[in-house]
Amino acid sequence: MEYKNIEVKIEKGIATITINRPKALNALNTETLEELENVLEVLQNDDGVKVIVITGAGEKAFVAGADISEMKDMSVFEAKKFAELGQKVFRKIELVKKPVIAAVNGYALGGGCELALACDIRIASRNAKFGQPEVGLGIIPGFGGTQRLPRIVGVSKAKELIYTGDMIDAEEALRIGLISKVVEQDKLLEEAYGIAKKIMSKGLVAVSLAKEAINKSLEVDIDSGMEYEANAFAMCFGTQDQKEGMAAFLEKRAPKFEGR
Ligand code: HXC
């Protein structure tokens, strides 16, 4: 598929998806969401891709939201379809069996904040701004924000952010646990790739199982979660990586993981 609104680069196991509509501050329209859905499918099935990084084109915005000009005249039915499309694509990010890092390089508002929320790890440049300004447009978050934001920053902060539409800066986002690191803008991708490389040096089947187990912790009761964890833990013992990792430790050498 030819992409018009995103760019994809694959290098040394890391796929970088850049949302690329800088004139609209990388706002997400239907076409962009469909391209994202397609590329996630491709990257999921590409064994050469180990980690995915998502960022925005330009220095101003990660993604400034869903495309307001496209939403403006939507019928109730079209709005539901649009929300469901975004939810489906972002859920794909959450469920893809590879780590996904959001490198937030500027405004992450509305659907842009929701895109970041669906990623496994969020880091941001110092100029980044986060917010769910939807109520200021007479709507609510529709790409998962009402479900993921409270799980990540707690109910009180999520309600404050969503009810007021307030924007917060990167330092505040770090303080409330919305992101895990703030760096200078020109170091942002370097930092994301550094995290990706560190992950890639580990047992990647284990990383993928850890992702699934952690996701479960947000979705199921604690006993079911524990059972899921014990099963995933046990599955690691069917991998070459577990044998290599433990042998290497005991032989006092660095492990050579094969991701199987
Ligand atoms: C469409 C957008 C856009 C958006 C910016 N643009 N955000 N177009 N949808 N979400 C466009 C502007 O119209 C403008 O186009 C150009 O990008 C540059 O933006 P400016 O506003 O001129 O820039 P600036 O003054 O620097 O302000 C930056 C900003 C502001 C604070 C980020 O653009 C802004 O408030 N954007 C909207 C943020 C927002 O409300 N997001 C939530 C959307 S609702 P022109 O053609 O004039 O140059 C949402 C719902 C998700 O996300 C769920 C859906 C189901």
XYZ file of C-alpha atoms and ligand atoms in Angstrom:
315
model
C 0.000 0.000 0.000
C 1.161 3.509 -0.849
C 0.938 5.776 2.175
C -0.010 9.442 1.796
C -0.274 10.484 5.432
C 2.333 8.402 7.188
C 5.980 7.537 6.600
C 7.479 4.227 7.544
C 11.164 3.475 7.918
C 12.616 0.168 9.028
C 16.203 0.087 10.242
C 18.020 -2.507 12.323
C 14.864 -4.069 13.687
C 13.184 -0.777 14.572
C 10.204 0.439 12.549
C 9.482 4.152 12.814
C 5.991 5.324 11.854
C 5.800 9.084 11.366
C 2.352 10.649 11.172
C 2.919 13.074 8.342
C 0.310 15.795 7.844
C 2.289 18.701 9.282
C 0.044 21.374 7.704
C -2.821 20.081 9.882
C -0.473 19.397 12.818
C -0.687 15.682 11.925
C -4.423 15.512 12.699
C -5.902 12.055 12.219
C -8.452 11.728 9.446
C -10.059 8.489 8.274
C -7.425 7.941 5.601
C -4.564 8.319 8.081
C -6.223 5.889 10.493
C -6.673 3.361 7.683
C -3.034 3.709 6.694
C -2.002 3.216 10.313
C -4.149 0.093 10.523
C -2.558 -1.260 7.377
C 1.018 -0.561 8.428
C 0.467 -2.157 11.843
C -0.696 -5.328 10.112
C 2.409 -5.283 7.898
C 4.791 -4.633 10.803
C 3.120 -7.256 12.975
C 3.856 -9.890 10.318
C 7.399 -8.721 9.554
C 9.735 -10.864 11.655
C 12.545 -8.407 11.006
C 10.703 -5.737 12.987
C 11.251 -6.038 16.729
C 10.156 -2.663 18.118
C 7.868 0.049 16.723
C 8.327 3.777 17.349
C 5.524 6.238 16.588
C 6.189 9.952 16.201
C 4.883 13.034 14.390
C 6.358 14.995 11.486
C 7.749 18.467 12.182
C 8.754 20.139 15.400
C 5.380 21.347 16.546
C 3.029 18.409 16.841
C 2.925 14.710 17.571
C -0.778 14.623 16.634
C -3.087 17.598 17.401
C -6.167 15.374 17.495
C -8.696 13.816 15.214
C -9.314 15.930 12.136
C -11.871 18.554 13.165
C -12.659 19.552 9.573
C -13.587 15.953 8.785
C -15.648 15.533 11.977
C -17.508 18.833 11.727
C -20.494 17.645 9.667
C -20.591 14.004 10.721
C -23.933 12.364 11.407
C -24.405 10.366 14.601
C -23.851 7.191 12.600
C -20.680 8.499 10.925
C -19.309 9.699 14.278
C -19.794 6.227 15.756
C -18.023 4.638 12.788
C -15.159 7.130 13.081
C -14.727 6.496 16.821
C -14.810 2.744 16.255
C -12.197 2.953 13.522
C -9.783 4.850 15.768
C -10.505 2.534 18.679
C -9.816 -0.509 16.503
C -6.516 0.892 15.206
C -5.310 1.944 18.659
C -6.329 -1.416 20.123
C -4.147 -2.998 17.445
C -1.213 -0.977 18.802
C -1.990 -2.222 22.287
C -2.264 -5.847 21.162
C 0.583 -6.065 18.636
C 3.085 -8.571 20.008
C 5.954 -6.079 19.829
C 6.760 -3.119 22.060
C 5.499 0.228 20.755
C 7.154 3.459 21.900
C 5.463 6.842 21.443
C 8.058 9.562 20.865
C 5.888 12.605 21.507
C 7.544 15.556 19.762
C 4.980 18.318 20.355
C 1.206 18.657 20.763
C -0.495 15.387 21.712
C -4.089 16.515 21.977
C -7.396 14.659 21.830
C -6.914 11.714 19.484
C -3.159 12.417 19.589
C -3.034 11.952 23.336
C -5.180 8.833 22.884
C -2.728 7.496 20.294
C 0.108 7.932 22.783
C -1.973 6.297 25.533
C -2.317 3.136 23.431
C 1.474 2.778 23.127
C 3.473 0.727 25.619
C 5.975 3.424 26.560
C 5.619 7.187 26.157
C 8.544 9.580 26.103
C 8.324 13.239 25.154
C 10.353 16.250 24.139
C 10.465 19.220 26.495
C 8.077 21.237 24.272
C 5.401 18.499 24.219
C 1.901 19.342 25.416
C -0.779 16.857 26.360
C -4.500 17.281 26.736
C -7.993 16.062 25.981
C -9.627 19.289 24.765
C -12.731 17.567 23.335
C -15.309 19.083 25.707
C -14.274 22.469 24.298
C -15.639 21.237 20.963
C -18.797 19.831 22.518
C -17.653 16.225 22.248
C -15.809 13.700 24.419
C -12.684 11.624 23.738
C -13.642 8.842 21.331
C -10.459 6.905 20.575
C -10.194 5.292 24.024
C -9.275 8.305 26.158
C -12.051 7.851 28.713
C -10.924 4.249 29.218
C -7.127 4.478 29.102
C -6.412 7.845 30.721
C -7.959 6.917 34.119
C -6.135 3.576 34.045
C -2.835 5.401 33.501
C -3.076 8.571 35.618
C -5.919 7.678 37.994
C -9.572 8.660 37.924
C -9.298 12.085 39.592
C -6.562 13.431 37.296
C -8.213 11.900 34.219
C -11.530 13.530 35.066
C -9.827 16.859 35.759
C -8.037 16.746 32.395
C -11.089 15.595 30.426
C -13.644 17.895 32.149
C -11.473 21.039 31.919
C -9.735 20.317 28.611
C -6.559 21.715 30.203
C -3.257 21.249 28.440
C -0.284 20.122 30.490
C 3.390 20.334 29.643
C 5.871 17.472 29.474
C 7.151 17.981 33.040
C 3.613 17.759 34.440
C 2.900 14.728 32.227
C 5.994 13.109 33.709
C 4.933 13.994 37.244
C 1.510 12.352 36.847
C 2.889 9.236 35.189
C 1.461 9.932 31.754
C 4.953 9.642 30.273
C 8.140 8.075 31.533
C 10.841 10.433 30.261
C 11.374 14.018 29.047
C 14.293 14.861 26.754
C 15.389 17.712 24.487
C 13.597 17.641 21.147
C 16.731 16.935 19.103
C 17.456 13.927 21.329
C 13.948 12.451 21.274
C 14.317 9.814 18.556
C 17.805 8.931 19.760
C 16.316 8.301 23.204
C 13.450 6.223 21.745
C 15.917 4.167 19.716
C 18.100 3.747 22.813
C 15.161 2.247 24.696
C 14.298 0.106 21.649
C 17.866 -1.220 21.406
C 17.959 -2.050 25.094
C 14.709 -4.003 24.719
C 16.061 -5.761 21.620
C 19.070 -7.013 23.579
C 16.722 -9.036 25.838
C 14.663 -12.154 25.279
C 11.990 -10.829 22.948
C 9.498 -13.654 23.475
C 9.657 -12.807 27.168
C 9.158 -9.092 26.430
C 6.114 -9.904 24.322
C 4.660 -12.160 27.033
C 5.323 -9.438 29.607
C 3.393 -6.969 27.429
C 0.394 -9.311 27.310
C 0.518 -9.995 31.039
C 0.798 -6.298 31.946
C -2.089 -5.462 29.611
C -4.155 -8.111 31.381
C -3.492 -6.403 34.724
C -5.589 -3.486 33.489
C -8.400 -5.662 32.227
C -9.097 -8.579 34.565
C -9.486 -9.338 38.287
C -6.292 -10.039 40.230
C -6.722 -13.827 40.461
C -7.253 -14.185 36.712
C -4.286 -11.852 36.174
C -2.076 -13.961 38.422
C -3.118 -17.107 36.578
C -2.319 -15.405 33.288
C 1.082 -14.383 34.632
C 1.928 -17.886 35.892
C 0.976 -19.365 32.500
C 3.009 -16.769 30.600
C 5.944 -17.305 32.991
C 5.749 -21.048 32.370
C 5.633 -20.532 28.588
C 9.036 -18.827 28.800
C 10.455 -22.216 29.780
C 9.578 -23.517 26.320
C 11.908 -20.955 24.721
C 15.518 -21.136 23.666
C 15.975 -17.683 25.180
C 15.190 -18.928 28.699
C 17.789 -21.693 28.376
C 20.354 -19.299 26.946
C 19.606 -16.505 29.437
C 19.987 -18.682 32.489
C 22.973 -20.632 31.125
C 24.736 -17.366 30.277
C 24.148 -16.028 33.778
C 25.574 -19.134 35.407
C 28.528 -19.212 33.002
C 29.167 -15.505 33.747
C 28.877 -14.416 30.099
C 26.563 -12.216 28.069
C 23.515 -14.047 26.667
C 22.979 -14.408 22.927
C 19.219 -14.286 22.481
C 17.553 -15.478 19.291
C 14.014 -14.373 20.053
C 12.589 -17.883 20.083
C -7.854 19.655 11.942
C -6.163 20.971 12.751
C -6.235 20.315 14.006
C -7.177 19.266 14.159
C -4.708 21.835 14.092
N -5.212 21.884 12.861
N -5.317 20.885 14.827
N -6.964 20.634 11.734
N -7.957 18.986 13.099
N -7.304 18.580 15.289
C -4.819 22.798 11.778
C -5.349 24.208 12.000
O -6.685 24.298 11.590
C -4.407 24.992 11.127
O -4.817 24.876 9.788
C -3.084 24.265 11.276
O -3.411 22.954 11.728
C -2.161 24.903 12.290
O -2.880 25.053 13.504
P -3.046 26.436 14.283
O -4.266 26.312 15.111
O -2.930 27.579 13.339
O -1.733 26.419 15.174
P -1.520 27.104 16.596
O -2.163 28.462 16.648
O -0.061 27.011 16.867
O -2.293 26.163 17.624
C -1.894 24.827 17.833
C -3.016 24.058 18.589
C -4.351 24.278 17.826
C -3.131 24.589 20.019
C -2.610 22.587 18.619
O -4.140 23.933 16.443
C -5.476 23.449 18.338
O -6.075 23.761 19.347
N -5.830 22.390 17.578
C -6.992 21.570 17.891
C -6.713 20.698 19.079
C -7.923 19.864 19.431
O -8.989 20.390 19.796
N -7.778 18.528 19.367
C -8.867 17.629 19.661
C -9.685 17.336 18.432
S -11.052 16.326 18.824
P -4.848 26.139 8.778
O -5.427 25.574 7.520
O -5.659 27.200 9.425
O -3.387 26.506 8.641
C -10.424 14.773 18.922
C -11.441 13.684 19.146
C -10.830 12.308 19.132
O -9.269 14.555 18.823
C -11.898 11.235 19.088
C -12.622 11.130 17.804
C -13.604 9.996 17.754
